[in-house]
CSV table of C-alpha atoms and ligand atoms in Angstrom, one decimal:
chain,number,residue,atom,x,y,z
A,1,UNK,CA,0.0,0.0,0.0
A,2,UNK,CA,1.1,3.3,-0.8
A,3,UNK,CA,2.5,6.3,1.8
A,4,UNK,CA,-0.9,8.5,2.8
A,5,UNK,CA,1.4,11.9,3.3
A,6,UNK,CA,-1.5,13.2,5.0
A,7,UNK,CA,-1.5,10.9,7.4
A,8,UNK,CA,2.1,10.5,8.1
A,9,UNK,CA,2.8,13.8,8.7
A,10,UNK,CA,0.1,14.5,10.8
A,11,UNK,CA,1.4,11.7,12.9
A,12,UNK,CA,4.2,13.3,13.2
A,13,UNK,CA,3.1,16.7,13.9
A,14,UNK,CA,0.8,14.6,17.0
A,15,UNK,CA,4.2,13.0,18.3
A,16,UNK,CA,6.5,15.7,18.4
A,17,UNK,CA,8.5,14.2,16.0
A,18,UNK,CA,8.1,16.8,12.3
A,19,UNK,CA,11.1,17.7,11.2
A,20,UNK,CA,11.4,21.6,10.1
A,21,UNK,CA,13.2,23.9,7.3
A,22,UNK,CA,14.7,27.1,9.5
A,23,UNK,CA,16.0,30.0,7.7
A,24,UNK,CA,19.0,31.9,9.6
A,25,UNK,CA,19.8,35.3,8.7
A,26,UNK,CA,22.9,37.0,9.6
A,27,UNK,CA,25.5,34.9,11.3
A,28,UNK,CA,27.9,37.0,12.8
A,29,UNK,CA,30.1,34.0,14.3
A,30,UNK,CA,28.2,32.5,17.1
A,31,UNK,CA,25.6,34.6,17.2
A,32,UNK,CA,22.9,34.3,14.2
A,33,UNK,CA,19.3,36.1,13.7
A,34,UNK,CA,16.2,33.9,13.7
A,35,UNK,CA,13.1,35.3,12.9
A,36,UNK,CA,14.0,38.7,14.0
A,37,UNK,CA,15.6,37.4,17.0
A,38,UNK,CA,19.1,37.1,17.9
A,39,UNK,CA,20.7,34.1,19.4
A,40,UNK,CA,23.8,32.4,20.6
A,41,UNK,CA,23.5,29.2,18.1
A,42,UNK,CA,24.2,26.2,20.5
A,43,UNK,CA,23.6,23.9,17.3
A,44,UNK,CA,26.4,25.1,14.9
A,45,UNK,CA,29.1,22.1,14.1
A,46,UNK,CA,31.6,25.6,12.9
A,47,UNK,CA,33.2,23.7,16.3
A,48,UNK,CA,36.5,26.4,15.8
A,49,UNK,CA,33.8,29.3,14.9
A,50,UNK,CA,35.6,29.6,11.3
A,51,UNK,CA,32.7,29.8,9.4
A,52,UNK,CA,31.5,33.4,10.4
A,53,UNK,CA,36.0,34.7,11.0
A,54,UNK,CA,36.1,37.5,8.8
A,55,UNK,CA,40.1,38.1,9.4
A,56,UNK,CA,40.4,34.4,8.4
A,57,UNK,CA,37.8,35.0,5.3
A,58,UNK,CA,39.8,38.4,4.1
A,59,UNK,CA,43.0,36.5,4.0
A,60,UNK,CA,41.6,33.9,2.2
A,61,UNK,CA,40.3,35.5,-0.6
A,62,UNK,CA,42.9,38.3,-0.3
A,63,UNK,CA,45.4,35.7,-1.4
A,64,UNK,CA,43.9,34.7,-3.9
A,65,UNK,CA,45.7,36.0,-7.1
A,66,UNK,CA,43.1,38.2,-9.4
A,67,UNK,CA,44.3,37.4,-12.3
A,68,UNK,CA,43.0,33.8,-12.8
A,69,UNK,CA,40.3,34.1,-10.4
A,70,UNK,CA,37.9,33.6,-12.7
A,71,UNK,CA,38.8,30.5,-13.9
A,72,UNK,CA,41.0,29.0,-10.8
A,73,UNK,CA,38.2,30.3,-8.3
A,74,UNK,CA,34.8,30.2,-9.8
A,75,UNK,CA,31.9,28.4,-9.0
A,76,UNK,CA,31.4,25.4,-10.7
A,77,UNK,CA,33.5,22.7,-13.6
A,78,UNK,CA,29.7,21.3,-14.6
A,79,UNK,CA,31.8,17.6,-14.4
A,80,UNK,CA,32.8,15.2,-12.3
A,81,UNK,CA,36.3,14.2,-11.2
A,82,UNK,CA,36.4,11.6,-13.4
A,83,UNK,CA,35.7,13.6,-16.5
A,84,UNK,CA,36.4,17.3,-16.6
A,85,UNK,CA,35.8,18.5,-13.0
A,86,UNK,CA,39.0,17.4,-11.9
A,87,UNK,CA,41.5,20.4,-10.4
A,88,UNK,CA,44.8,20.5,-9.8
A,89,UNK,CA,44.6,22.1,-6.2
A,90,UNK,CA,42.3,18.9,-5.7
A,91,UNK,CA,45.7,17.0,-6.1
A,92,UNK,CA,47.8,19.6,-3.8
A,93,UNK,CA,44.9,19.0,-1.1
A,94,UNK,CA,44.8,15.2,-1.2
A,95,UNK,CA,49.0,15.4,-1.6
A,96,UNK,CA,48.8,17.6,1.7
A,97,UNK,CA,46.4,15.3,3.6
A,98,UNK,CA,48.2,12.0,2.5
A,99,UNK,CA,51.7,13.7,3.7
A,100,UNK,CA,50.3,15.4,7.2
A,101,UNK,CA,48.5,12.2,8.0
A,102,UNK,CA,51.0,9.8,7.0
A,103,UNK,CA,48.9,7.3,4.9
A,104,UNK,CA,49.9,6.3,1.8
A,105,UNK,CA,46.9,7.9,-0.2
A,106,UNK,CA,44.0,10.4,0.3
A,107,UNK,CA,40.9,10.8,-1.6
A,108,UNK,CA,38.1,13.8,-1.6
A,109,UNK,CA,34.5,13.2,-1.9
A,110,UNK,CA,32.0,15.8,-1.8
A,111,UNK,CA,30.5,15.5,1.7
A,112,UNK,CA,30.9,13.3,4.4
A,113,UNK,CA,27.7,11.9,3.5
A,114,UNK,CA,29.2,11.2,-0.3
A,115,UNK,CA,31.7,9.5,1.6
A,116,UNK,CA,30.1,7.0,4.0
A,117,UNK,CA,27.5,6.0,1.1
A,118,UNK,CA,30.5,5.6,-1.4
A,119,UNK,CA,32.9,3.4,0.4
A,120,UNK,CA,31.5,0.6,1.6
A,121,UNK,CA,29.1,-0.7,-1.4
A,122,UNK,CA,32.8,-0.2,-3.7
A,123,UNK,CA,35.0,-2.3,-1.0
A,124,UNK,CA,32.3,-4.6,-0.2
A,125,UNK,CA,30.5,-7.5,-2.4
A,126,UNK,CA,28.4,-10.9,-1.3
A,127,UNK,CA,30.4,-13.1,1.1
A,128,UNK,CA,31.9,-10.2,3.3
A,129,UNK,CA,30.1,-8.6,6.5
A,130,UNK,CA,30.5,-5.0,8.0
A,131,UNK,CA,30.3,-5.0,11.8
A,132,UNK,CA,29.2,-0.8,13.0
A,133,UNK,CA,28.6,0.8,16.2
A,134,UNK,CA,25.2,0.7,17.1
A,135,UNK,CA,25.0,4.4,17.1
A,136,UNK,CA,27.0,5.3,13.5
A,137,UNK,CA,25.5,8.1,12.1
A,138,UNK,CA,22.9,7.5,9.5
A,139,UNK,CA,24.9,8.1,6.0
A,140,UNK,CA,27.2,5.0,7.6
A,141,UNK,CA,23.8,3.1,7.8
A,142,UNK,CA,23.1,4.5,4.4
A,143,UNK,CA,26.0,2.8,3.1
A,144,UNK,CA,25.5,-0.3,4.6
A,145,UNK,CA,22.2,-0.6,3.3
A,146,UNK,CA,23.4,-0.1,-0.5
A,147,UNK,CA,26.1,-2.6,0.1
A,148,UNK,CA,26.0,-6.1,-1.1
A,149,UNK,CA,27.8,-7.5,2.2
A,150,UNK,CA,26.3,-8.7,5.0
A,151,UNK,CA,26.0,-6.2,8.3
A,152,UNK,CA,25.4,-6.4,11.8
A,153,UNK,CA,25.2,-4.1,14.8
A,154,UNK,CA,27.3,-4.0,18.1
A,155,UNK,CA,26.3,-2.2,21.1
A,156,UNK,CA,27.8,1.1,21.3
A,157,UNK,CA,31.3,1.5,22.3
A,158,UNK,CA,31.1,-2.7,23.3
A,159,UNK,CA,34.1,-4.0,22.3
A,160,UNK,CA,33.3,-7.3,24.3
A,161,UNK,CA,30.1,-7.6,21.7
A,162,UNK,CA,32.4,-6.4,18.8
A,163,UNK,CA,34.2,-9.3,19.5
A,164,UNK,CA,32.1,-11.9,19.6
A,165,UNK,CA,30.6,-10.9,16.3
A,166,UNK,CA,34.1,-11.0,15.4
A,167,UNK,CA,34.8,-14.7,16.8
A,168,UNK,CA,31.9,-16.1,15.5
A,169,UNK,CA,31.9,-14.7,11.9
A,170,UNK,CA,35.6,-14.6,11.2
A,171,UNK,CA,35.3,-18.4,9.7
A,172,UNK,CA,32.8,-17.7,7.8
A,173,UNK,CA,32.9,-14.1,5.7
A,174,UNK,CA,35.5,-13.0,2.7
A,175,UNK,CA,36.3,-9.5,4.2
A,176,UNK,CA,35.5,-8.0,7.1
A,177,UNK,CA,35.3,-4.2,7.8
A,178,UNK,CA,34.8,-2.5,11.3
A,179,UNK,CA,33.2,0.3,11.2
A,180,UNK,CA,33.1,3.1,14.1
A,181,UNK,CA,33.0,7.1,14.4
A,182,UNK,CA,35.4,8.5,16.4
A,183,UNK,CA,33.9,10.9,18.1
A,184,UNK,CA,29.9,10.7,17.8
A,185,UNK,CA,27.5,12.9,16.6
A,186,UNK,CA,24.4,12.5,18.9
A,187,UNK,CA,26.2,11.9,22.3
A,188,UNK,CA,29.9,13.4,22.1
A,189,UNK,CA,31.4,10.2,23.3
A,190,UNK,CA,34.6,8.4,21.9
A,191,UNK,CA,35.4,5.3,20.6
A,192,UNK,CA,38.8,3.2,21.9
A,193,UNK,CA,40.3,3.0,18.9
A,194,UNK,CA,43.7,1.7,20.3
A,195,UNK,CA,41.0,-1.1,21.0
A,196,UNK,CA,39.8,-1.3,17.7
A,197,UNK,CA,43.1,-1.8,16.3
A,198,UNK,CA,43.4,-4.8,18.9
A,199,UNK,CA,40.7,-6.2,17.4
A,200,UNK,CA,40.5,-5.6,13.9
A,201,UNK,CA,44.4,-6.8,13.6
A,202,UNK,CA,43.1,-10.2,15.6
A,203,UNK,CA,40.4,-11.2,13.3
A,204,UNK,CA,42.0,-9.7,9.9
A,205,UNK,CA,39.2,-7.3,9.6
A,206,UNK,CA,40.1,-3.7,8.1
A,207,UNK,CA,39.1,-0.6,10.4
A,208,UNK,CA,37.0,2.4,8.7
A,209,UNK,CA,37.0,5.5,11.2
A,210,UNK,CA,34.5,8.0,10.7
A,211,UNK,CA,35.7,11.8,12.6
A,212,UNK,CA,33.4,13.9,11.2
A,213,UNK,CA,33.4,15.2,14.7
A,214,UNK,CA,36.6,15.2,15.6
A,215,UNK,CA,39.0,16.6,12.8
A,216,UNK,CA,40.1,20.1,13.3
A,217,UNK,CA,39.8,19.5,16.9
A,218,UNK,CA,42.0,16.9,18.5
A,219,UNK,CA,45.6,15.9,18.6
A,220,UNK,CA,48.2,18.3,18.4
A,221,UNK,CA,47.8,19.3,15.1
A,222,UNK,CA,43.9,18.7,15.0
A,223,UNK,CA,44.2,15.3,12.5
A,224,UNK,CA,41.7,13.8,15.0
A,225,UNK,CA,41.3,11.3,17.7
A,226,UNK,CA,43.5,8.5,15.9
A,227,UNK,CA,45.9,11.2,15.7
A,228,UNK,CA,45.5,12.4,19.8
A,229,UNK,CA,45.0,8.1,20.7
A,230,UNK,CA,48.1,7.5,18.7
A,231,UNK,CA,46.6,5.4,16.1
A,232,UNK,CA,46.9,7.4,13.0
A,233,UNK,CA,49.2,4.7,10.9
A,234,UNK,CA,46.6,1.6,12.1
A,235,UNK,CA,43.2,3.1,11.0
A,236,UNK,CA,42.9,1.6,7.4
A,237,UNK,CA,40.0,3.6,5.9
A,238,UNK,CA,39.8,7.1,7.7
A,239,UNK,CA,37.2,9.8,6.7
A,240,UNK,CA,37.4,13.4,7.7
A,241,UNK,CA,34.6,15.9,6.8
A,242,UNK,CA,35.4,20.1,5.6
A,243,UNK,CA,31.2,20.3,6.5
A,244,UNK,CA,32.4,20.9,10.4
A,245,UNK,CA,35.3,22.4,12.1
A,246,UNK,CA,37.1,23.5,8.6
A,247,UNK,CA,33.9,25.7,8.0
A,248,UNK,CA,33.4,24.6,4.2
A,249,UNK,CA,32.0,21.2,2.4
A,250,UNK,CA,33.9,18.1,1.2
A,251,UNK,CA,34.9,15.2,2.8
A,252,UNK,CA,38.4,13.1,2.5
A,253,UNK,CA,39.8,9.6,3.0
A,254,UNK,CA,42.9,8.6,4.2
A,255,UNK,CA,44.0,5.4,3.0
A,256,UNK,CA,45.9,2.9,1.2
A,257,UNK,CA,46.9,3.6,-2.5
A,258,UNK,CA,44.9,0.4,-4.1
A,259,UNK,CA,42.1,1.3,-1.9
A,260,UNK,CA,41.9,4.9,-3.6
A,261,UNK,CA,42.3,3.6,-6.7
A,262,UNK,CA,39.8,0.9,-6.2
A,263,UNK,CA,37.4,3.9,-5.2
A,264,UNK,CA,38.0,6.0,-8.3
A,265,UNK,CA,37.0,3.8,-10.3
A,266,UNK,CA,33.9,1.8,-8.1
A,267,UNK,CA,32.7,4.3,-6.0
A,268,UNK,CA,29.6,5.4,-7.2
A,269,UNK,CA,29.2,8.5,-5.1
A,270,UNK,CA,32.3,10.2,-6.3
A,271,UNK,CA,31.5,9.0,-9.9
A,272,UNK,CA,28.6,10.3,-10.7
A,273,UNK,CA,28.1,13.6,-8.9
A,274,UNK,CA,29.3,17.2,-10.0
A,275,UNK,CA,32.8,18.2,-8.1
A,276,UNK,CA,33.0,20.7,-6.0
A,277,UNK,CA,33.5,24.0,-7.0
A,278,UNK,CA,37.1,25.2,-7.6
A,279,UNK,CA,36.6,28.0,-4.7
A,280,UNK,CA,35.8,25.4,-1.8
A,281,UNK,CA,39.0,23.0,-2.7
A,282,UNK,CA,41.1,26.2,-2.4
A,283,UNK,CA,39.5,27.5,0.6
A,284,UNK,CA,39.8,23.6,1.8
A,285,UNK,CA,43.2,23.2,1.2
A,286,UNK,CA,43.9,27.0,2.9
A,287,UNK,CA,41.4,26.0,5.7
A,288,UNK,CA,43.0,22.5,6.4
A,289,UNK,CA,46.5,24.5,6.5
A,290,UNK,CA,45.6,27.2,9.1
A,291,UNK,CA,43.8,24.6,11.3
A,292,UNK,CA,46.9,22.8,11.9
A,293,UNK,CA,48.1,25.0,14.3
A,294,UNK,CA,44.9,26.1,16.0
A,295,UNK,CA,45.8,24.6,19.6
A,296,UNK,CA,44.7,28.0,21.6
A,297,UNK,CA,41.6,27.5,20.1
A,298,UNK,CA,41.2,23.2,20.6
A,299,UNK,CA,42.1,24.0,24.3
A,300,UNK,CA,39.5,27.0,25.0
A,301,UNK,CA,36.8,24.7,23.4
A,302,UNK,CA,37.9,21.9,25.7
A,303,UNK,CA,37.9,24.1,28.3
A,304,UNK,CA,34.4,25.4,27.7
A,305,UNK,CA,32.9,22.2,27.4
A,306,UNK,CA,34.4,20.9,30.5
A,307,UNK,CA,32.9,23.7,32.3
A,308,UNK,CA,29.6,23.2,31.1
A,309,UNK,CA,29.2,19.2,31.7
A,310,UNK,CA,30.1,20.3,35.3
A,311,UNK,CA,27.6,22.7,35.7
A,312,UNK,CA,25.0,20.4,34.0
A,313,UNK,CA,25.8,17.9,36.6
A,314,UNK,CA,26.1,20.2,40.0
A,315,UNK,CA,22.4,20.9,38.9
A,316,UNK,CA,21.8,17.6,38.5
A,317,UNK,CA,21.2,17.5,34.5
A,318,UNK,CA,22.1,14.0,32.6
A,319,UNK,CA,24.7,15.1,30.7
A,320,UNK,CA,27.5,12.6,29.1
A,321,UNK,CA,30.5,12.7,26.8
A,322,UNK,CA,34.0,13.9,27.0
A,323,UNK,CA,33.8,16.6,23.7
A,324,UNK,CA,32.3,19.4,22.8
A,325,UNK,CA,29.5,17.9,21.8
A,326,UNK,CA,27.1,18.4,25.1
A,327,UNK,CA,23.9,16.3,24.9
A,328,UNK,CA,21.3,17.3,27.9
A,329,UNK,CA,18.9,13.7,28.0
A,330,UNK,CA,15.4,15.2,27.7
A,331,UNK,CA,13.5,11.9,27.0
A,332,UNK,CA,9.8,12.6,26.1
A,333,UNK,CA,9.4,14.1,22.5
A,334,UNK,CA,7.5,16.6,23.5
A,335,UNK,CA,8.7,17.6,26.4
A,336,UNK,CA,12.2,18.7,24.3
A,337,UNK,CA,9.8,20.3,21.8
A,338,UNK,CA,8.6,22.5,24.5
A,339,UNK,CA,11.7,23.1,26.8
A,340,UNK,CA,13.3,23.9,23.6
A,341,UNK,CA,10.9,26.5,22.8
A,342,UNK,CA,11.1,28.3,26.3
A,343,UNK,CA,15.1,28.3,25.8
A,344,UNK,CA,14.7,30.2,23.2
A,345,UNK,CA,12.7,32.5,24.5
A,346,UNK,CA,15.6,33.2,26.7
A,347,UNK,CA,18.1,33.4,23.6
A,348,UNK,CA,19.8,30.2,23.2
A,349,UNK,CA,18.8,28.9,20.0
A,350,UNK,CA,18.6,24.6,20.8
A,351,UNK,CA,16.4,22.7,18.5
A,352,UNK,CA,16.0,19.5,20.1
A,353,UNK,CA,16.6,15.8,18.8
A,354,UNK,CA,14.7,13.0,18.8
A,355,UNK,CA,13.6,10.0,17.3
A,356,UNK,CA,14.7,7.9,14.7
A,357,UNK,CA,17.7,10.1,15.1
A,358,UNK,CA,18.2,9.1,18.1
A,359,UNK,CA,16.8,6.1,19.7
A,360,UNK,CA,13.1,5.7,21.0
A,361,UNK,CA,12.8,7.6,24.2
A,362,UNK,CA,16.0,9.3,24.3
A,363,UNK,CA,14.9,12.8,22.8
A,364,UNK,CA,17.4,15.2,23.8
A,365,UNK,CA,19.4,18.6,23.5
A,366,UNK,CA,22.5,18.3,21.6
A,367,UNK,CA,24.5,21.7,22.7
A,368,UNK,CA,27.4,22.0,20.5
A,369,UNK,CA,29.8,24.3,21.6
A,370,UNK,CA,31.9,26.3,19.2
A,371,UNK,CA,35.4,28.1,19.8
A,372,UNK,CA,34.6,31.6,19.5
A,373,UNK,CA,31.8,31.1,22.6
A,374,UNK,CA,33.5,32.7,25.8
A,375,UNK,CA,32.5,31.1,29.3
A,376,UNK,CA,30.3,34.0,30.0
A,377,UNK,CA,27.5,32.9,26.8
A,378,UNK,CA,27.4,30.0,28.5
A,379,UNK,CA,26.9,30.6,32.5
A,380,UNK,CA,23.6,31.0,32.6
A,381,UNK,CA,22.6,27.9,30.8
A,382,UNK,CA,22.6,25.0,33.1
A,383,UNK,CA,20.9,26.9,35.9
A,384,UNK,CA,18.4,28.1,33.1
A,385,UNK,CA,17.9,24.4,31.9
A,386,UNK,CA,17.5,22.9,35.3
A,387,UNK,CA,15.0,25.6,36.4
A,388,UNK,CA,12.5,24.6,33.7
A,389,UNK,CA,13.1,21.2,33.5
A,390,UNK,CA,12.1,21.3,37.4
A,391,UNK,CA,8.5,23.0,36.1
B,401,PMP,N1,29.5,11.3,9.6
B,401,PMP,C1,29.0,11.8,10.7
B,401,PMP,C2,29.4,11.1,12.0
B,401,PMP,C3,28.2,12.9,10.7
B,401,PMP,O1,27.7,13.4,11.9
B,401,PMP,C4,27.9,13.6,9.5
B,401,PMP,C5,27.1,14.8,9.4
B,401,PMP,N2,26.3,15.2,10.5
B,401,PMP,C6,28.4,13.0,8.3
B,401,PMP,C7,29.2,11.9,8.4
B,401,PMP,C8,28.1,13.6,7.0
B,401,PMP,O2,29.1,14.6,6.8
B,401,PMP,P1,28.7,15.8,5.8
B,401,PMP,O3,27.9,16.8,6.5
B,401,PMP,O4,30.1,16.3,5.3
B,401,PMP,O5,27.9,15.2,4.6
């Protein structure tokens, strides 16, 4: 039987669960406009507040050289990579990941969603199995379901589960790939990937890291949590997003060099789609470049978030994580509707989370904290929370 739209969405206007479109007008770093009203934006992944750095912005495009800006810099190459829309500064970036990561290859895609729906249906046929976290973000799910191979689920961040997938399948698939996000998205919690490596080197399996969340923003150069956990030369498929803390769009993979070439010419993802305008690789490869040495700002946002899961606590909020990702635990749908609502009548613009994006009665706040927030935006907001959540 066919969808009844009606229906559906009326459902999910009744449950609290509709999903919205919200025009922002005038960001000014963490502080945006919202119909009419402005707000400190507690749902921004700009995690080092680049997006909105106008010093960073006028240096950007002020080295840009205006004789070939036109055709270095415009907007789009109407091709893919694999016909015309390939770049050369495409090239310098991958040449700059690959070298600053240490991998033997690196590979852009054009979104971290591109990415994790490109990857594993090109690795993967019949007679292999993919074994992910139980909370992987959705365009890793994605990807699973358009593979051929076989997948199953562990509890999240249960390496004791992991395994025993791992035991019990190991005789019985081709390849096997493990497949984790390093920092994640819903709950700001992080994976052991020293213990990952245990494992996948144990059972043959290959390792596919997803730090969407955590590039730009860990380690001492910001690679990420393999880089800050020691593991960067272990993780054997490791995906980065520019959508976050670089402030831009694009995604890349760190990998070995049959693996890339493998993907060039199976991944369907990369094949088929439009490349990414000439302006956003340059601004990528500039972006990745000044992030590397961004440690004032990777310590105040630790800082900052540290802070705030104390307070949360001291009022007795359920809070969790170690990163800047803050989740408050709400529960009922429509209780984080509402208390969303009165926060931002107060000013801090949260929009709450809920079901299927996160699991059945775990609706929550997901405060994301950015790098150009001071301590003093933030003060007020556990105190806030905990008074209405008491009503
Ligand atoms: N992986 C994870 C863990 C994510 O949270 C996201 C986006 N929220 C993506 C991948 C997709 O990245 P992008 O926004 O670059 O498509």
């Amino acid at each position: 039987m066919s969808i009844d739209y009606e229906k559906s969405l009326g459902d999910l206007r009744r449950t609290g669960r509709i999903r919205q479109l919200r025009p922002l007008a005038d960001r000014t770093g963490c502080r945006v406009m919202y119909k009419g009203r402005r707000f400190l934006n507690l749902t921004s992944n700009d995690y080092l507040g680049l997006a909105g750095n106008a010093r960073l912005l006028r240096r950007f495009y002020s080295s840009r050289n205006d004789e070939n800006l036109l055709d270095g810099y415009g907007l789009g190459v109407a091709s893919s990579r694999l016909l015309t829309g390939d770049i050369e500064t495409a090239h310098q970036l991958e040449e700059r990941l690959r070298t600053e990561y240490g991998r033997p290859a690196a590979l852009l895609f054009n979104s971290g969603y591109h990415a994790n729906i490109g990857i594993l249906p090109a690795l993967l046929g019949k007679g292999d199995l993919v074994v992910s976290d139980k909370l992987n973000h959705a365009s890793i799910h994605d990807g699973m379901r358009l593979c051929r191979a076989e997948h199953r689920r562990y509890w999240h961040c249960d390496y004791d589960h992991l395994q025993e997938i791992l035991e019990s399948s190991r005789g019985k698939y081709g390849r096997i790939v493990i497949v984790s996000e390093s920092v994640f998205s819903m709950d700001g919690d992080v994976a052991d990937l020293g213990r990952l490596v245990d494992l996948k080197k144990r059972y043959k399996a290959l390792l596919y890291v997803d730090e969407a969340h955590a590039v730009g923003l860990y380690g001492p150069r910001g690679l990420g949590k393999a880089e800050e956990q020691g593991v960067l030369g272990k993780v054997d498929i490791l995906m980065g997003t520019f959508g976050k803390a670089y402030a831009s769009i694009g995604a890349f993979v760190l990998c070995a060099a049959d693996i890339r070439d493998y993907l060039i010419n199976h991944s369907r993802s990369l094949i088929f789609t439009t490349a990414l305008p000439p302006v956003v690789i340059h601004w990528n490869l500039f972006v990745f470049q000044q992030v590397l040495q961004m440690q004032d700002q990777r310590e105040h946002l630790t800082a900052i978030a540290g802070k705030l899961r104390r307070a949360l606590t001291e009022k007795g909020l359920a809070t969790g994580g170690s990163t800047n990702i803050v989740p408050v635990m709400i529960g009922d749908n429509q209780l984080a509707v509402d208390l969303a609502e009165e926060m931002r009548e107060e000013g801090y613009l949260i929009f709450p989370v809920r079901p299927p994006t996160v699991p059945e009665g775990t609706a929550r706040f997901r405060i994301s904290l950015t790098a150009d927030m001071l301590w003093q935006d933030l003060e007020g907001l556990a105190g806030l929370l905990a008074a209405r959540m008491r009503h």
